mmCIF file of C-alpha atoms and ligand atoms in Angstrom:
data_model
loop_
_atom_site.group_PDB
_atom_site.id
_atom_site.type_symbol
_atom_site.label_atom_id
_atom_site.label_comp_id
_atom_site.label_asym_id
_atom_site.label_seq_id
_atom_site.Cartn_x
_atom_site.Cartn_y
_atom_site.Cartn_z
ATOM 1 C CA MET A 189 144.705 111.680 56.873
ATOM 2 C CA ARG A 190 143.643 114.255 54.541
ATOM 3 C CA LYS A 191 142.173 112.139 51.111
ATOM 4 C CA MET A 192 142.807 113.659 47.734
ATOM 5 C CA PHE A 193 140.115 113.009 46.063
ATOM 6 C CA ASN A 194 136.294 111.428 46.582
ATOM 7 C CA SER A 195 133.636 110.876 44.611
ATOM 8 C CA ALA A 196 132.777 114.708 43.762
ATOM 9 C CA ILE A 197 136.130 115.428 42.745
ATOM 10 C CA VAL A 198 136.252 112.118 41.103
ATOM 11 C CA GLU A 199 132.835 112.755 39.000
ATOM 12 C CA SER A 200 134.361 116.324 38.048
ATOM 13 C CA PHE A 201 136.986 114.289 35.648
ATOM 14 C CA LYS A 202 134.898 112.273 33.757
ATOM 15 C CA ALA A 203 134.121 115.408 31.779
ATOM 16 C CA LYS A 204 137.815 116.397 30.653
ATOM 17 C CA GLU A 205 140.589 115.814 28.359
ATOM 18 C CA THR A 206 143.906 112.702 29.939
ATOM 19 C CA PRO A 207 146.150 114.123 30.408
ATOM 20 C CA PHE A 208 146.151 116.650 32.946
ATOM 21 C CA TYR A 209 147.110 117.773 36.424
ATOM 22 C CA TYR A 210 145.415 118.491 39.730
ATOM 23 C CA TYR A 211 146.155 120.798 42.400
ATOM 24 C CA ASP A 212 144.605 121.054 45.332
ATOM 25 C CA LEU A 213 145.018 124.941 46.618
ATOM 26 C CA SER A 214 143.816 123.979 49.281
ATOM 27 C CA LEU A 215 146.392 121.067 50.607
ATOM 28 C CA LEU A 216 149.189 124.007 48.979
ATOM 29 C CA LYS A 217 148.314 127.165 51.384
ATOM 30 C CA GLU A 218 147.917 124.028 54.443
ATOM 31 C CA THR A 219 151.637 123.296 53.443
ATOM 32 C CA LEU A 220 152.569 126.558 53.290
ATOM 33 C CA ASN A 221 151.226 127.887 56.336
ATOM 34 C CA GLU A 222 152.823 125.514 58.462
ATOM 35 C CA CYS A 223 156.046 126.238 57.203
ATOM 36 C CA LYS A 224 156.015 129.329 57.175
ATOM 37 C CA THR A 225 154.484 129.122 61.098
ATOM 38 C CA ALA A 226 157.216 126.607 62.283
ATOM 39 C CA ALA A 227 160.241 128.467 60.360
ATOM 40 C CA ASP A 228 159.124 131.782 62.344
ATOM 41 C CA GLN A 229 158.973 130.519 65.548
ATOM 42 C CA TYR A 230 163.078 130.935 65.447
ATOM 43 C CA HIS A 231 163.013 133.548 62.471
ATOM 44 C CA PHE A 232 164.124 131.182 59.759
ATOM 45 C CA HIS A 233 163.926 132.694 56.320
ATOM 46 C CA VAL A 234 162.196 130.231 53.688
ATOM 47 C CA HIS A 235 162.739 131.365 49.367
ATOM 48 C CA PHE A 236 161.028 128.251 47.281
ATOM 49 C CA ALA A 237 162.985 126.371 44.626
ATOM 50 C CA LEU A 238 160.877 127.322 41.359
ATOM 51 C CA LYS A 239 163.016 125.024 39.361
ATOM 52 C CA SER A 240 160.608 122.349 40.957
ATOM 53 C CA ASN A 241 157.294 123.671 39.671
ATOM 54 C CA PHE A 242 157.132 127.282 38.259
ATOM 55 C CA ASN A 243 153.351 126.947 37.977
ATOM 56 C CA ASP A 244 151.954 130.871 37.710
ATOM 57 C CA LYS A 245 148.506 129.749 40.280
ATOM 58 C CA VAL A 246 151.166 127.894 42.386
ATOM 59 C CA LEU A 247 153.939 130.644 42.284
ATOM 60 C CA ASN A 248 151.838 133.547 43.282
ATOM 61 C CA ILE A 249 149.654 131.604 46.015
ATOM 62 C CA ILE A 250 153.740 130.903 47.255
ATOM 63 C CA LYS A 251 154.629 134.277 47.637
ATOM 64 C CA SER A 252 151.345 135.639 48.690
ATOM 65 C CA LYS A 253 152.938 133.921 51.384
ATOM 66 C CA GLY A 254 155.716 135.746 51.656
ATOM 67 C CA TYR A 255 157.960 133.491 50.691
ATOM 68 C CA GLY A 256 161.197 134.592 49.062
ATOM 69 C CA ALA A 257 162.663 132.604 45.502
ATOM 70 C CA ASP A 258 165.465 130.819 44.967
ATOM 71 C CA CYS A 259 166.764 130.450 40.821
ATOM 72 C CA VAL A 260 169.547 128.681 39.318
ATOM 73 C CA SER A 261 168.599 130.267 36.156
ATOM 74 C CA GLY A 262 167.983 133.732 34.435
ATOM 75 C CA GLY A 263 164.587 132.747 33.357
ATOM 76 C CA GLU A 264 163.513 131.110 36.407
ATOM 77 C CA ILE A 265 164.339 135.267 37.893
ATOM 78 C CA ASN A 266 162.714 136.387 35.001
ATOM 79 C CA LYS A 267 159.854 134.075 36.092
ATOM 80 C CA ALA A 268 159.510 135.539 40.225
ATOM 81 C CA ILE A 269 159.866 138.954 39.194
ATOM 82 C CA GLU A 270 157.245 138.380 36.760
ATOM 83 C CA ILE A 271 155.124 137.171 39.345
ATOM 84 C CA GLY A 272 156.135 139.478 41.841
ATOM 85 C CA PHE A 273 158.508 137.560 44.315
ATOM 86 C CA LYS A 274 160.668 141.079 45.995
ATOM 87 C CA LYS A 275 164.094 141.602 43.890
ATOM 88 C CA GLU A 276 165.841 141.179 48.111
ATOM 89 C CA GLN A 277 164.158 137.873 47.787
ATOM 90 C CA ILE A 278 165.196 136.646 44.947
ATOM 91 C CA VAL A 279 167.913 134.373 45.539
ATOM 92 C CA PHE A 280 169.890 132.907 41.741
ATOM 93 C CA ALA A 281 172.456 129.785 42.295
ATOM 94 C CA GLY A 282 173.236 127.043 39.342
ATOM 95 C CA VAL A 283 177.213 125.474 38.890
ATOM 96 C CA GLY A 284 176.600 127.437 35.334
ATOM 97 C CA LYS A 285 175.801 130.710 35.424
ATOM 98 C CA SER A 286 175.834 132.559 31.605
ATOM 99 C CA ASP A 287 177.198 135.695 31.057
ATOM 100 C CA ALA A 288 173.534 136.842 29.930
ATOM 101 C CA GLU A 289 171.798 135.236 33.149
ATOM 102 C CA ILE A 290 174.547 137.160 35.127
ATOM 103 C CA ASN A 291 174.190 140.635 33.211
ATOM 104 C CA PHE A 292 170.464 140.127 33.770
ATOM 105 C CA ALA A 293 170.677 139.011 37.933
ATOM 106 C CA LEU A 294 172.943 142.355 38.043
ATOM 107 C CA ASP A 295 170.492 144.522 36.294
ATOM 108 C CA GLN A 296 168.495 143.134 38.327
ATOM 109 C CA ASP A 297 169.809 143.804 41.708
ATOM 110 C CA ILE A 298 168.657 140.821 43.108
ATOM 111 C CA PHE A 299 169.900 139.471 47.093
ATOM 112 C CA SER A 300 172.273 137.109 46.666
ATOM 113 C CA PHE A 301 174.544 135.203 43.906
ATOM 114 C CA ASN A 302 175.209 131.845 45.261
ATOM 115 C CA VAL A 303 178.562 131.238 44.190
ATOM 116 C CA GLU A 304 180.121 128.122 42.493
ATOM 117 C CA SER A 305 183.502 128.361 41.630
ATOM 118 C CA ILE A 306 186.195 130.915 41.703
ATOM 119 C CA GLN A 307 187.439 131.254 38.413
ATOM 120 C CA GLU A 308 182.837 132.400 38.465
ATOM 121 C CA LEU A 309 183.522 135.299 41.424
ATOM 122 C CA GLU A 310 185.977 136.665 39.022
ATOM 123 C CA VAL A 311 183.656 136.504 36.029
ATOM 124 C CA ILE A 312 180.473 138.186 38.631
ATOM 125 C CA ASN A 313 183.300 140.323 39.793
ATOM 126 C CA GLU A 314 184.402 141.619 35.897
ATOM 127 C CA LEU A 315 180.998 141.798 35.065
ATOM 128 C CA ALA A 316 179.269 144.098 37.485
ATOM 129 C CA ALA A 317 182.201 146.493 37.163
ATOM 130 C CA ALA A 318 181.085 146.518 33.753
ATOM 131 C CA LYS A 319 177.566 148.081 35.493
ATOM 132 C CA GLY A 320 179.641 149.645 38.403
ATOM 133 C CA LYS A 321 177.979 147.483 40.961
ATOM 134 C CA ILE A 322 178.569 145.710 43.750
ATOM 135 C CA ALA A 323 177.265 142.085 43.469
ATOM 136 C CA SER A 324 176.388 140.463 46.943
ATOM 137 C CA VAL A 325 178.038 137.005 46.646
ATOM 138 C CA ALA A 326 176.722 133.520 48.961
ATOM 139 C CA ILE A 327 179.700 130.957 48.966
ATOM 140 C CA ARG A 328 178.422 127.977 47.616
ATOM 141 C CA ILE A 329 180.586 126.085 49.962
ATOM 142 C CA ASN A 330 180.332 120.982 49.320
ATOM 143 C CA PRO A 331 180.396 119.952 52.578
ATOM 144 C CA ASN A 332 181.090 116.449 52.235
ATOM 145 C CA VAL A 333 178.391 114.867 53.812
ATOM 146 C CA ASP A 334 175.969 112.684 52.190
ATOM 147 C CA ALA A 335 172.653 113.012 51.857
ATOM 148 C CA HIS A 336 171.322 109.640 51.756
ATOM 149 C CA THR A 337 169.674 110.153 49.107
ATOM 150 C CA HIS A 338 169.987 108.149 45.722
ATOM 151 C CA HIS A 339 172.354 109.064 43.313
ATOM 152 C CA TYR A 340 171.001 111.527 40.764
ATOM 153 C CA ILE A 341 170.445 113.492 43.904
ATOM 154 C CA THR A 342 172.712 113.778 45.958
ATOM 155 C CA THR A 343 175.546 117.292 44.879
ATOM 156 C CA GLY A 344 176.862 117.971 48.610
ATOM 157 C CA LEU A 345 179.637 114.976 48.020
ATOM 158 C CA ASP A 346 182.924 115.913 46.754
ATOM 159 C CA GLU A 347 182.423 113.954 43.005
ATOM 160 C CA ASN A 348 179.242 116.051 42.999
ATOM 161 C CA LYS A 349 180.275 119.217 40.117
ATOM 162 C CA PHE A 350 178.824 121.159 42.664
ATOM 163 C CA GLY A 351 179.753 123.552 45.052
ATOM 164 C CA ILE A 352 183.151 124.729 46.089
ATOM 165 C CA ASN A 353 185.664 122.255 47.698
ATOM 166 C CA THR A 354 186.721 123.237 51.781
ATOM 167 C CA TRP A 355 189.902 122.715 49.837
ATOM 168 C CA ASP A 356 189.473 125.779 47.892
ATOM 169 C CA LEU A 357 188.237 128.371 50.560
ATOM 170 C CA PRO A 358 191.797 129.861 51.297
ATOM 171 C CA ALA A 359 191.887 130.797 47.381
ATOM 172 C CA VAL A 360 188.383 131.777 47.560
ATOM 173 C CA SER A 361 188.994 134.520 50.430
ATOM 174 C CA GLU A 362 192.238 135.329 47.986
ATOM 175 C CA THR A 363 189.302 135.963 45.559
ATOM 176 C CA LEU A 364 186.590 137.698 47.480
ATOM 177 C CA LYS A 365 188.960 140.418 49.091
ATOM 178 C CA ALA A 366 191.499 140.930 45.376
ATOM 179 C CA CYS A 367 188.053 141.784 43.919
ATOM 180 C CA LYS A 368 186.393 145.405 44.645
ATOM 181 C CA ASN A 369 182.980 144.931 43.044
ATOM 182 C CA LEU A 370 181.915 141.440 45.772
ATOM 183 C CA SER A 371 179.969 141.504 48.944
ATOM 184 C CA PHE A 372 180.727 138.528 50.704
ATOM 185 C CA LEU A 373 177.042 137.766 52.597
ATOM 186 C CA GLY A 374 177.375 134.544 53.992
ATOM 187 C CA ILE A 375 177.956 130.354 53.145
ATOM 188 C CA HIS A 376 175.121 127.959 50.946
ATOM 189 C CA PHE A 377 174.951 124.822 50.959
ATOM 190 C CA HIS A 378 172.111 122.392 49.439
ATOM 191 C CA VAL A 379 173.734 118.359 49.478
ATOM 192 C CA GLY A 380 170.513 116.910 48.426
ATOM 193 C CA SER A 381 167.294 116.587 47.414
ATOM 194 C CA GLN A 382 164.345 114.752 48.938
ATOM 195 C CA ILE A 383 166.337 113.958 52.284
ATOM 196 C CA THR A 384 164.063 112.333 54.791
ATOM 197 C CA ASP A 385 167.159 111.369 58.112
ATOM 198 C CA MET A 386 167.400 113.798 59.382
ATOM 199 C CA ASN A 387 170.864 113.115 60.893
ATOM 200 C CA VAL A 388 171.689 113.984 57.372
ATOM 201 C CA PHE A 389 170.639 118.368 58.414
ATOM 202 C CA LYS A 390 172.647 117.687 61.407
ATOM 203 C CA SER A 391 176.123 116.779 60.182
ATOM 204 C CA LEU A 392 174.869 120.028 57.843
ATOM 205 C CA CYS A 393 174.774 121.770 60.945
ATOM 206 C CA ILE A 394 177.902 120.978 62.320
ATOM 207 C CA LYS A 395 179.759 122.158 58.407
ATOM 208 C CA VAL A 396 178.536 125.169 58.647
ATOM 209 C CA ASN A 397 179.022 125.756 61.855
ATOM 210 C CA GLU A 398 182.819 124.573 61.451
ATOM 211 C CA MET A 399 182.739 127.057 57.446
ATOM 212 C CA GLN A 400 181.725 129.944 58.624
ATOM 213 C CA LEU A 401 183.788 129.637 61.543
ATOM 214 C CA TRP A 402 187.049 129.046 59.450
ATOM 215 C CA PHE A 403 185.677 132.839 57.838
ATOM 216 C CA GLU A 404 184.503 135.588 60.610
ATOM 217 C CA GLU A 405 188.975 134.047 62.073
ATOM 218 C CA ARG A 406 189.725 135.102 58.434
ATOM 219 C CA GLY A 407 187.714 139.226 59.049
ATOM 220 C CA MET A 408 185.262 137.767 56.773
ATOM 221 C CA PRO A 409 181.542 138.265 58.688
ATOM 222 C CA VAL A 410 178.983 136.254 57.515
ATOM 223 C CA LYS A 411 175.632 137.685 57.537
ATOM 224 C CA VAL A 412 173.743 134.158 55.640
ATOM 225 C CA LEU A 413 173.714 130.624 56.434
ATOM 226 C CA ASN A 414 171.921 129.718 53.877
ATOM 227 C CA VAL A 415 171.448 125.499 53.964
ATOM 228 C CA GLY A 416 169.488 124.935 50.531
ATOM 229 C CA GLY A 417 166.661 122.598 51.226
ATOM 230 C CA GLY A 418 166.125 118.888 50.383
ATOM 231 C CA LEU A 419 163.182 117.706 52.981
ATOM 232 C CA GLY A 420 161.594 114.641 50.953
ATOM 233 C CA VAL A 421 158.882 113.905 50.622
ATOM 234 C CA ASP A 422 156.048 110.600 51.491
ATOM 235 C CA TYR A 423 155.509 109.572 47.904
ATOM 236 C CA TYR A 424 154.363 105.695 49.764
ATOM 237 C CA HIS A 425 151.779 107.876 52.486
ATOM 238 C CA PRO A 426 150.546 110.344 50.989
ATOM 239 C CA ASP A 427 147.278 111.311 52.056
ATOM 240 C CA GLU A 428 148.669 109.646 55.774
ATOM 241 C CA ASN A 429 151.037 111.840 55.021
ATOM 242 C CA SER A 430 150.028 114.605 53.022
ATOM 243 C CA ILE A 431 152.167 117.637 55.059
ATOM 244 C CA PRO A 432 156.046 117.416 55.933
ATOM 245 C CA ASP A 433 157.227 117.423 59.848
ATOM 246 C CA PHE A 434 158.410 121.366 59.146
ATOM 247 C CA ASP A 435 158.832 121.068 62.348
ATOM 248 C CA SER A 436 161.182 118.941 63.585
ATOM 249 C CA TYR A 437 163.000 119.402 60.429
ATOM 250 C CA PHE A 438 163.408 124.014 61.829
ATOM 251 C CA LYS A 439 163.641 122.736 65.237
ATOM 252 C CA ILE A 440 166.597 120.268 64.243
ATOM 253 C CA PHE A 441 168.658 123.293 62.727
ATOM 254 C CA ASN A 442 167.629 125.950 65.125
ATOM 255 C CA ASP A 443 169.749 123.416 68.300
ATOM 256 C CA PHE A 444 172.587 122.753 66.091
ATOM 257 C CA LEU A 445 172.700 125.307 64.665
ATOM 258 C CA GLU A 446 175.401 128.391 66.772
ATOM 259 C CA VAL A 447 173.064 131.504 64.734
ATOM 260 C CA LYS A 448 174.767 134.664 65.764
ATOM 261 C CA PRO A 449 172.841 137.924 67.008
ATOM 262 C CA HIS A 450 173.611 140.127 63.565
ATOM 263 C CA GLN A 451 173.480 136.948 61.157
ATOM 264 C CA GLU A 452 170.252 136.076 58.969
ATOM 265 C CA VAL A 453 169.303 131.446 58.871
ATOM 266 C CA HIS A 454 167.909 131.030 55.341
ATOM 267 C CA PHE A 455 166.717 127.996 53.615
ATOM 268 C CA GLU A 456 165.463 127.096 49.873
ATOM 269 C CA LEU A 457 162.708 124.402 49.579
ATOM 270 C CA GLY A 458 160.895 123.405 46.917
ATOM 271 C CA ARG A 459 159.254 119.407 46.746
ATOM 272 C CA ALA A 460 158.007 120.249 50.589
ATOM 273 C CA LEU A 461 155.697 123.164 49.314
ATOM 274 C CA VAL A 462 154.845 121.643 46.570
ATOM 275 C CA ALA A 463 154.691 117.846 45.720
ATOM 276 C CA GLN A 464 152.488 116.831 47.160
ATOM 277 C CA CYS A 465 149.448 119.411 46.303
ATOM 278 C CA SER A 466 149.591 117.796 42.767
ATOM 279 C CA SER A 467 148.536 114.458 40.994
ATOM 280 C CA LEU A 468 149.134 113.974 36.996
ATOM 281 C CA ILE A 469 145.656 111.827 35.840
ATOM 282 C CA SER A 470 145.068 109.580 33.357
ATOM 283 C CA LYS A 471 142.645 107.281 32.277
ATOM 284 C CA VAL A 472 143.571 103.622 31.425
ATOM 285 C CA LEU A 473 143.430 103.616 26.637
ATOM 286 C CA TYR A 474 144.568 99.878 26.700
ATOM 287 C CA ILE A 475 144.957 97.034 29.022
ATOM 288 C CA LYS A 476 147.005 93.786 27.771
ATOM 289 C CA ASN A 477 146.704 90.203 29.537
ATOM 290 C CA GLY A 478 150.327 88.683 28.964
ATOM 291 C CA ILE A 479 151.361 85.320 30.061
ATOM 292 C CA LYS A 480 153.488 86.227 33.092
ATOM 293 C CA LYS A 481 151.768 89.965 33.594
ATOM 294 C CA ASN A 482 149.029 92.389 32.850
ATOM 295 C CA PHE A 483 149.401 95.912 31.201
ATOM 296 C CA ALA A 484 148.126 99.415 31.955
ATOM 297 C CA ILE A 485 148.890 101.452 29.026
ATOM 298 C CA ILE A 486 147.285 104.915 30.077
ATOM 299 C CA ASP A 487 147.879 108.272 27.676
ATOM 300 C CA ALA A 488 150.083 109.586 30.176
ATOM 301 C CA GLY A 489 153.683 109.231 29.722
ATOM 302 C CA MET A 490 156.754 110.506 31.151
ATOM 303 C CA THR A 491 156.083 113.735 28.778
ATOM 304 C CA GLU A 492 154.367 114.450 31.602
ATOM 305 C CA LEU A 493 156.265 112.769 34.344
ATOM 306 C CA MET A 494 159.832 111.805 34.249
ATOM 307 C CA ARG A 495 161.039 111.079 37.492
ATOM 308 C CA PRO A 496 160.850 107.170 37.295
ATOM 309 C CA ALA A 497 162.084 107.304 33.596
ATOM 310 C CA LEU A 498 164.563 109.315 34.790
ATOM 311 C CA TYR A 499 165.308 107.841 38.419
ATOM 312 C CA GLN A 500 163.256 104.909 39.236
ATOM 313 C CA ALA A 501 161.526 106.842 41.322
ATOM 314 C CA TYR A 502 158.245 105.833 42.526
ATOM 315 C CA HIS A 503 154.869 107.623 42.447
ATOM 316 C CA LYS A 504 151.377 106.223 44.176
ATOM 317 C CA ILE A 505 149.462 104.971 41.027
ATOM 318 C CA GLU A 506 146.012 104.750 42.408
ATOM 319 C CA ASN A 507 143.126 103.539 40.274
ATOM 320 C CA LEU A 508 140.128 106.220 40.914
ATOM 321 C CA SER A 509 137.518 104.531 39.549
ATOM 322 C CA LYS A 510 137.334 101.958 41.797
ATOM 323 C CA ALA A 511 136.219 103.320 45.485
ATOM 324 C CA GLU A 512 138.258 100.536 46.551
ATOM 325 C CA GLY A 513 141.525 102.748 45.219
ATOM 326 C CA LEU A 514 140.447 105.137 46.715
ATOM 327 C CA GLY A 515 139.186 104.155 49.743
ATOM 328 C CA LEU A 516 135.266 104.611 49.621
ATOM 329 C CA THR A 517 132.278 103.180 50.103
ATOM 330 C CA VAL A 518 130.539 102.503 46.522
ATOM 331 C CA GLU A 519 127.697 103.683 46.279
ATOM 332 C CA GLY A 520 124.826 100.886 47.392
ATOM 333 C CA SER A 521 127.458 98.910 48.382
ATOM 334 C CA LEU A 522 125.108 98.156 51.217
ATOM 335 C CA ASN A 523 123.426 94.894 49.775
ATOM 336 C CA HIS A 524 126.590 93.857 47.911
ATOM 337 C CA THR A 525 130.615 94.023 48.499
ATOM 338 C CA PRO A 526 132.084 95.524 45.542
ATOM 339 C CA HIS A 527 133.484 91.530 43.571
ATOM 340 C CA THR A 528 136.378 93.027 41.953
ATOM 341 C CA SER A 529 139.877 91.325 42.589
ATOM 342 C CA ASN A 530 142.925 93.004 42.402
ATOM 343 C CA LEU A 531 145.359 92.461 39.607
ATOM 344 C CA PHE A 532 149.262 93.538 38.825
ATOM 345 C CA TYR A 533 149.947 95.720 36.061
ATOM 346 C CA ASP A 534 152.808 97.162 34.788
ATOM 347 C CA VAL A 535 151.577 100.768 34.378
ATOM 348 C CA VAL A 536 153.083 102.166 31.056
ATOM 349 C CA GLY A 537 152.690 105.273 28.878
ATOM 350 C CA PRO A 538 152.224 106.170 25.697
ATOM 351 C CA ILE A 539 155.185 107.225 24.550
ATOM 352 C CA CYS A 540 157.727 105.015 22.763
ATOM 353 C CA GLU A 541 160.587 104.373 24.973
ATOM 354 C CA SER A 542 160.650 101.880 27.634
ATOM 355 C CA SER A 543 162.014 103.110 30.032
ATOM 356 C CA ASP A 544 158.351 105.276 29.769
ATOM 357 C CA CYS A 545 156.864 103.407 32.729
ATOM 358 C CA PHE A 546 155.261 105.011 36.329
ATOM 359 C CA GLY A 547 155.457 100.968 38.817
ATOM 360 C CA LYS A 548 156.627 97.660 38.389
ATOM 361 C CA GLU A 549 153.315 95.173 39.024
ATOM 362 C CA VAL A 550 151.533 97.842 40.833
ATOM 363 C CA ASN A 551 148.279 96.249 42.240
ATOM 364 C CA LEU A 552 145.372 97.811 41.340
ATOM 365 C CA PRO A 553 141.286 96.981 41.357
ATOM 366 C CA GLU A 554 141.319 95.371 38.205
ATOM 367 C CA THR A 555 141.481 97.718 36.044
ATOM 368 C CA LYS A 556 139.407 98.641 32.855
ATOM 369 C CA ARG A 557 139.725 100.804 29.535
ATOM 370 C CA GLY A 558 138.968 104.593 31.009
ATOM 371 C CA ASP A 559 139.565 103.999 34.353
ATOM 372 C CA LEU A 560 141.547 107.884 35.820
ATOM 373 C CA ILE A 561 144.709 107.200 37.321
ATOM 374 C CA ALA A 562 145.891 108.726 39.551
ATOM 375 C CA LEU A 563 149.881 109.219 39.502
ATOM 376 C CA ARG A 564 150.211 110.723 43.364
ATOM 377 C CA THR A 565 152.194 113.784 44.451
ATOM 378 C CA ALA A 566 153.543 114.290 41.897
ATOM 379 C CA GLY A 567 154.287 118.371 42.092
ATOM 380 C CA ALA A 568 157.403 119.011 42.640
ATOM 381 C CA TYR A 569 159.874 117.726 39.941
ATOM 382 C CA GLY A 570 156.234 116.501 37.148
ATOM 383 C CA GLU A 571 154.777 119.393 35.135
ATOM 384 C CA VAL A 572 158.310 121.514 35.256
ATOM 385 C CA MET A 573 159.713 118.397 33.697
ATOM 386 C CA ALA A 574 157.201 118.020 30.705
ATOM 387 C CA SER A 575 158.750 117.767 26.952
ATOM 388 C CA ALA A 576 157.360 117.061 24.058
ATOM 389 C CA TYR A 577 158.757 115.225 22.579
ATOM 390 C CA ASN A 578 156.658 112.446 20.265
ATOM 391 C CA LEU A 579 155.593 116.288 19.589
ATOM 392 C CA ARG A 580 152.873 115.831 23.097
ATOM 393 C CA SER A 581 150.260 117.982 23.483
ATOM 394 C CA ALA A 582 151.261 121.325 26.060
ATOM 395 C CA ILE A 583 150.347 119.850 29.879
ATOM 396 C CA ARG A 584 146.354 120.961 31.225
ATOM 397 C CA HIS A 585 146.005 122.016 34.527
ATOM 398 C CA VAL A 586 142.950 121.708 36.687
ATOM 399 C CA TYR A 587 142.305 123.717 40.223
ATOM 400 C CA SER A 588 140.480 122.987 43.215
ATOM 401 C CA GLU A 589 138.417 125.889 44.375
ATOM 402 C CA GLY A 590 141.002 128.475 44.529
HETATM 403 C C1 PLP B 763 167.275 122.032 43.824
HETATM 404 C C2 PLP B 763 167.991 122.850 44.759
HETATM 405 C C3 PLP B 763 166.865 123.333 45.669
HETATM 406 C C4 PLP B 763 165.986 122.536 46.404
HETATM 407 O O1 PLP B 763 165.613 121.181 46.786
HETATM 408 P P1 PLP B 763 164.367 119.990 47.762
HETATM 409 O O2 PLP B 763 164.961 118.914 47.080
HETATM 410 O O3 PLP B 763 163.546 120.475 46.021
HETATM 411 O O4 PLP B 763 163.367 120.855 48.435
HETATM 412 C C5 PLP B 763 167.158 124.914 46.424
HETATM 413 N N1 PLP B 763 168.129 124.486 46.331
HETATM 414 C C6 PLP B 763 169.021 124.713 45.317
HETATM 415 C C7 PLP B 763 170.341 124.863 45.087
HETATM 416 C C8 PLP B 763 168.679 123.889 44.074
HETATM 417 O O5 PLP B 763 169.720 123.608 43.152
#
């Protein structure tokens, strides 16, 4: 158990303009250290998926811990370089890389393009030739492994747009042999996000073993096995499980992947590294009591945290102004127990969309205008998806000790 809030932190929030993202930077550092220690045991390399969080402070800490960068756009590559990630630790994935993005990545001499179609291979080859460069490429293979996660965040099935399907691999090897400005580095996979069933990763390992054999049998040595990211976090118990079980996660790959002495194993974690270290803090604007339900209308909306509206994602909601919500004892409560009773609220934002709802029938202590509300586990795919819809103000931040 590692509590994100105490009464001093909540007190410090009272004078601040809401909504804002609160970052617990010591939790971030602990998480990064645990992941690094677990990965180092097996000499695994971990890249951070910038798309889950590109906050400068967060990225600086991640870089300082020796992580690489997994980018999905030219903008992310540019950001990674600005922050100071090493070029030889930057990989570029994405199903629709534009010519301008490919050219930029070639100019930056990044470590690898994770290529998602045969046509993309041909385009990278052509653009590299024009610059007199050799591009290192890994082939993103769609392994048809079901991640057993929400269908919007499943990426490794035949029906998904990502990666190259296995029946196209003979054409891939032909193309690679014909393209003189490409150097084949290895194979890449990413089957989905928020994966909590470890059997999914076992199935992935078995596919990776099959696929690397396929290439090696055709005289194409596989130097890098990139197994992507996707490790999930506990959205229901953020304080009880504030750091994912990295030991068990990496052990699966150590146990089930057939790694040869000349090979490197690469990971691309996003959510598992940053989700728990941030909460979106908001204030209750109004309480509307309906006949069947109450509404708590808060000052954060889908414009600050889109996951619930986008894929019905769950975020734990806490009322920080009520000690019961914090799991704290109320000052002076030795003599009297608080009498507030819990009620059910639909917690909604101010945006003019019915999908702007953070939770239905959420059980909270009796909630009032001005109460501080925390939407937990918001560090991944939170502020990166913020929008100006309804002409909302830019995201604000508050950081715990640096
Ligand atoms: C999004 C993404 C990741 C990170 O996924 P998480 O679930 O956040 O770990 C890794 N690799 C690729 C190619 C991605 O698109």
